[in-house]
Amino acid sequence: MAIAKTSRPETADIVLREAQALAQELRPGRQLTVAADSRLDRDLELDSLARGELLLRLEQAFDTQLPEQLLASSETLQDLMDAVDRAQRGGRSEPAPLRPVTRTPTTTQRPERAQTLVEVLEWQAKTQPKRVHAYLLGEGDRELALTYGDLWQGARKVMARLLQRGLMARQTVAIMLPTGRDYLISFFGILLAGGIPVPIYPPARLSQIEDHIRRHVGILANAQATFLITVPEAKPLAFVLRAHVQSMRGVLTPADLRGAESPTTHVVSQPDDIAFLQYTSGSTGNPKGVVLTHANLLANIRAIAEAGRIGADDVYVSWLPLYHDMGLIASWLGSLYFSIPFVLMSPLAFLARPQRWLWAIHRHRGTLSGAPNFAYELCLRKIRDSDIEGLDLSSWRVAYNGAEPVSPDTMERFIARFEPCGFRREAMMAVFGLAECSVGLTCPTPGRGPKVDRIQREPFLTSGRALSAADDDDTALSFPACGWPLPGHEIRIVDAAGFELGERQQGRLEFRGPSATSGYYRNAEQTRRLFHGDWLDSADLAYIADGELHVTGRVKDLIIRAGRNIHPQELELAIGDIEGVRRGCVAVFASTHPQTGTERLVVLAETRVDESTEREALQKAINDCCLRVIDMPADDVVLVAPQTVPKTSSGKIRRAASRDWYEHRGQLKGTAPVWWQLSRLMLAAVVPELRHWWRSGRDVLYSSYAWLVLLPVALVAWPLITLMPRPAWAWRLARGAARLLLRLWGVPWTASGVEQVPAGGHYLVVANHGSYLDGLFLLAAWPEPLHFVAKAELRRQLVAGVFLRRLGTHFVERFDLQQGVADASRLIGAAHTGQRLMLFPEGTFTRAAGLGAFHLGAFMVAAQTATSVLPVALRGPRSVLRGESWLLRRQRVAVDVGAPLAPSGGDWQAALALRDAARADILKRCREPDLSR
């Protein structure tokens, strides 16, 4: 590689030498002439990450600090030389000590009654206009404080200009601006004018702006955008947009939207109005704009606050782009609603110097912050020990890891690297969400720390069963636990036929809840595919274990070969660990051979290795890795130069685009005989389909069998039980019938702690409630008669009412207050006579896993009668028969009896203490989330 000399030897030689070294690493074997006028994108092919690496090397070489804006503004090596000269003339300034920021006292106020985002901002501007809402971080340590009043007044000026230009209610306005004040006020200015914001990401470099806008024509046309608010450099391209987007009336800059007199009123939005459109794809092909209403967003924000226990003392620090749902909703709009400080820095600043994210948390005492997995990985790769001397991350309470597949290895290494800086293991939290559910869907309990499920490889790959692996199983697969659904939301796992699957069975993840979208904007076909009844298809593969979600991959990325399910992420990570392969730059996908029609397993891996013998050895190492991980070699291993594997703007591997590159530019080679390829195709297509239908049919057949078996057992047991002269005799007969039924069903169940039940003693039993079958398992497990306490509606049912009355069941009224008081007095009387009562203090159950709040009635009875309470944790009945479903499944069930709890007195406080102790004991052992928080 030749270096063209310039007339400035000292600076130029070093810049050219560093650029040459980087270019050689990125494009081994390429003969490039590196000169002062070499363009960073076209000649050297440097993307944003590569530019950040070059800036870091130049800063180290010259012992100086370069402006972060060079990532976007520099176009040639000459620009970098000039920047180095300016920095050297100015000298190296030592950064100011990073002292904690002084703020106004925290507030516990929130706009609880707000029904739209506009009402949230209006409430904040009226109640605390001078309170700082956001700290906008610029170059170095410069900060701009934006108050609620500033945001309100700035948005009103934008509103005025848009109305003057004729914006009508419910018309869309695209925002293509970098992170900063202009973005924030433009977003709310559109809302105040009655418009619908459409965030789209800005170009990484201004020199690419024309190509960038052309790529977004599909989104703008689908959204029927009326205006585009963007940077001044894009304004001359208005003619391009008008030619392709018929609805486009103008391209505006932030300067065009300033200076107008604010009108006295704004357009009033309704909760069901569209708050903004979140486009998940659309640069090419069929754009998918997720419709999110004000009601959707506020429901999600409030649910996130409840699940994350967000309080007045929290501080959110973010570098996430505002065109992305995690940055826009969870970070910014969430902070706006919670009335907590919001610290915002540019994504380019993070890419250039990842340590700035951590130092922002240090200085502002950030408690909440999150990012995709690649950001934690970037911190591990790019941050030197000298960059974090004195760093204190002890304030960081919740570190969200989401928006892309979460790597257990990355989490563990990040914890180990930054624990000396005060980062706590329990802060790391793997979460799951998607734009179709606003942003968040599941979340673990704060403070738990990462939890990883290790499962047996072979059963999972062949049948989708996620069976726990032994500690010494080196072949085990690992999937992080992403927590439980947000309050008010539900998830389920279904097979291809739509039948709900049990725990630890992989299938498609579906969800529903108040945050869920109504569909895609002007895209009826994609909306139709999204909905299955009132459930939405996430297009993700997952399984549930102990009520927690474990995401295993995308449906469209799953590769089926020879009857095995291959998850590309696992193979990509394993190949990325091979020396010579660029980690995070591997794509694994299936490609159809154009002549034979067979599915081929292809590995596309970036490398800097150039020598032919080394490349052959690397290809062999990759195939050996495939054999080790999935028990079969790849059909084709393609080694490519760095920056070849396509990725999304957030760093995710684009497997479909990789397949397209391979099929149009890659070379097919080493094909197997046609007869063998056709055989593999048959196995890949027929065997999995037969297995799927067998699993679905098996579940339906088993459920049908279970209900049919119930009929004769009930027909024999019911009349015998009703004829028993004593409730105790009826109980024993019912217990035998329950055990016989469970045996015929083949449901494995265990009862532990029953030895703690005091024989013939005086006690009260409470249990968690998750299924109609809870009573059946308690009946089968309990050694002596109990008196169930049931809702009064059951007494009026012919079959169930007679059966329960014969067992000595007490019925209580739930809706008539006066009758309810009388029923409670009756229960106290029954307890005084020595009857052993059995209650479900939650009162009801839901199909989703979780322990609800306990009513106090049972514990008042126990306290006033000096009766001990036996807490019972039921695990599994919900999976055998879930609410809203008739499908019975064979799932393991455990009846776990806790130690007796004695009341400390007979008053109200004693009942409260007894309730809390019983609930805490059951919560610990039932392995379900706490729904009362």
PDB file of C-alpha atoms in Angstrom, residues 49 53 56 317 319-320 345 347 349-361 369-388 391 393 396 399-401 404 409-411 413-419 421 423 428 583:
ATOM      1  CA  LEU A  49     -17.080   2.576  14.375  1.00  0.00           C
ATOM      2  CA  GLU A  53     -11.156   3.830  16.152  1.00  0.00           C
ATOM      3  CA  LEU A  56      -8.811   7.206  19.187  1.00  0.00           C
ATOM      4  CA  VAL A 317     -28.645   8.706  31.720  1.00  0.00           C
ATOM      5  CA  TRP A 319     -26.934   8.024  24.795  1.00  0.00           C
ATOM      6  CA  LEU A 320     -29.562   6.033  22.872  1.00  0.00           C
ATOM      7  CA  MET A 345     -25.655  12.595  25.132  1.00  0.00           C
ATOM      8  CA  PRO A 347     -24.837   8.441  20.109  1.00  0.00           C
ATOM      9  CA  ALA A 349     -20.169  10.736  21.446  1.00  0.00           C
ATOM     10  CA  PHE A 350     -20.698   7.268  22.851  1.00  0.00           C
ATOM     11  CA  LEU A 351     -19.306   5.548  19.752  1.00  0.00           C
ATOM     12  CA  ALA A 352     -16.244   7.815  19.792  1.00  0.00           C
ATOM     13  CA  ARG A 353     -15.601   7.454  23.518  1.00  0.00           C
ATOM     14  CA  PRO A 354     -17.758   4.835  25.279  1.00  0.00           C
ATOM     15  CA  GLN A 355     -16.295   5.909  28.615  1.00  0.00           C
ATOM     16  CA  ARG A 356     -18.287   9.171  28.338  1.00  0.00           C
ATOM     17  CA  TRP A 357     -21.460   7.181  29.005  1.00  0.00           C
ATOM     18  CA  LEU A 358     -20.003   5.816  32.226  1.00  0.00           C
ATOM     19  CA  TRP A 359     -18.573   9.179  33.306  1.00  0.00           C
ATOM     20  CA  ALA A 360     -21.989  10.784  32.730  1.00  0.00           C
ATOM     21  CA  ILE A 361     -23.451   8.218  35.124  1.00  0.00           C
ATOM     22  CA  SER A 369     -29.510   3.563  32.125  1.00  0.00           C
ATOM     23  CA  GLY A 370     -29.746   0.977  29.397  1.00  0.00           C
ATOM     24  CA  ALA A 371     -28.435  -0.066  26.026  1.00  0.00           C
ATOM     25  CA  PRO A 372     -28.348  -2.940  23.548  1.00  0.00           C
ATOM     26  CA  ASN A 373     -25.866  -5.717  24.242  1.00  0.00           C
ATOM     27  CA  PHE A 374     -23.360  -4.363  21.702  1.00  0.00           C
ATOM     28  CA  ALA A 375     -22.876  -1.207  23.814  1.00  0.00           C
ATOM     29  CA  TYR A 376     -21.737  -3.201  26.849  1.00  0.00           C
ATOM     30  CA  GLU A 377     -19.441  -5.161  24.531  1.00  0.00           C
ATOM     31  CA  LEU A 378     -18.052  -1.918  23.069  1.00  0.00           C
ATOM     32  CA  CYS A 379     -17.231  -0.690  26.585  1.00  0.00           C
ATOM     33  CA  LEU A 380     -15.289  -3.884  27.191  1.00  0.00           C
ATOM     34  CA  ARG A 381     -13.318  -3.588  23.953  1.00  0.00           C
ATOM     35  CA  LYS A 382     -12.638   0.133  23.720  1.00  0.00           C
ATOM     36  CA  ILE A 383     -12.270   1.473  27.261  1.00  0.00           C
ATOM     37  CA  ARG A 384      -8.770   1.373  28.711  1.00  0.00           C
ATOM     38  CA  ASP A 385      -8.027   1.178  32.421  1.00  0.00           C
ATOM     39  CA  SER A 386      -6.563   4.688  32.270  1.00  0.00           C
ATOM     40  CA  ASP A 387      -9.896   5.975  30.926  1.00  0.00           C
ATOM     41  CA  ILE A 388     -11.785   5.016  34.070  1.00  0.00           C
ATOM     42  CA  LEU A 391     -14.846   6.228  38.039  1.00  0.00           C
ATOM     43  CA  LEU A 393     -20.667   3.560  39.237  1.00  0.00           C
ATOM     44  CA  TRP A 396     -26.210   2.748  38.929  1.00  0.00           C
ATOM     45  CA  ALA A 399     -28.614  -1.378  33.879  1.00  0.00           C
ATOM     46  CA  TYR A 400     -31.121  -2.453  31.228  1.00  0.00           C
ATOM     47  CA  ASN A 401     -29.770  -4.783  28.551  1.00  0.00           C
ATOM     48  CA  GLU A 404     -31.194  -7.134  20.692  1.00  0.00           C
ATOM     49  CA  ASP A 409     -21.001 -13.826  28.451  1.00  0.00           C
ATOM     50  CA  THR A 410     -21.115 -10.072  27.813  1.00  0.00           C
ATOM     51  CA  MET A 411     -23.075  -9.475  31.011  1.00  0.00           C
ATOM     52  CA  ARG A 413     -17.558  -9.817  31.613  1.00  0.00           C
ATOM     53  CA  PHE A 414     -19.044  -6.328  32.029  1.00  0.00           C
ATOM     54  CA  ILE A 415     -19.814  -7.046  35.680  1.00  0.00           C
ATOM     55  CA  ALA A 416     -16.304  -8.387  36.312  1.00  0.00           C
ATOM     56  CA  ARG A 417     -14.612  -5.474  34.523  1.00  0.00           C
ATOM     57  CA  PHE A 418     -16.528  -2.668  36.247  1.00  0.00           C
ATOM     58  CA  GLU A 419     -17.142  -4.104  39.730  1.00  0.00           C
ATOM     59  CA  CYS A 421     -15.606   0.888  39.817  1.00  0.00           C
ATOM     60  CA  PHE A 423     -20.849  -1.418  39.530  1.00  0.00           C
ATOM     61  CA  MET A 428     -27.540  -5.836  35.430  1.00  0.00           C
ATOM     62  CA  ARG A 583     -16.269 -10.970  16.845  1.00  0.00           C
TER      63      ARG A 583
END
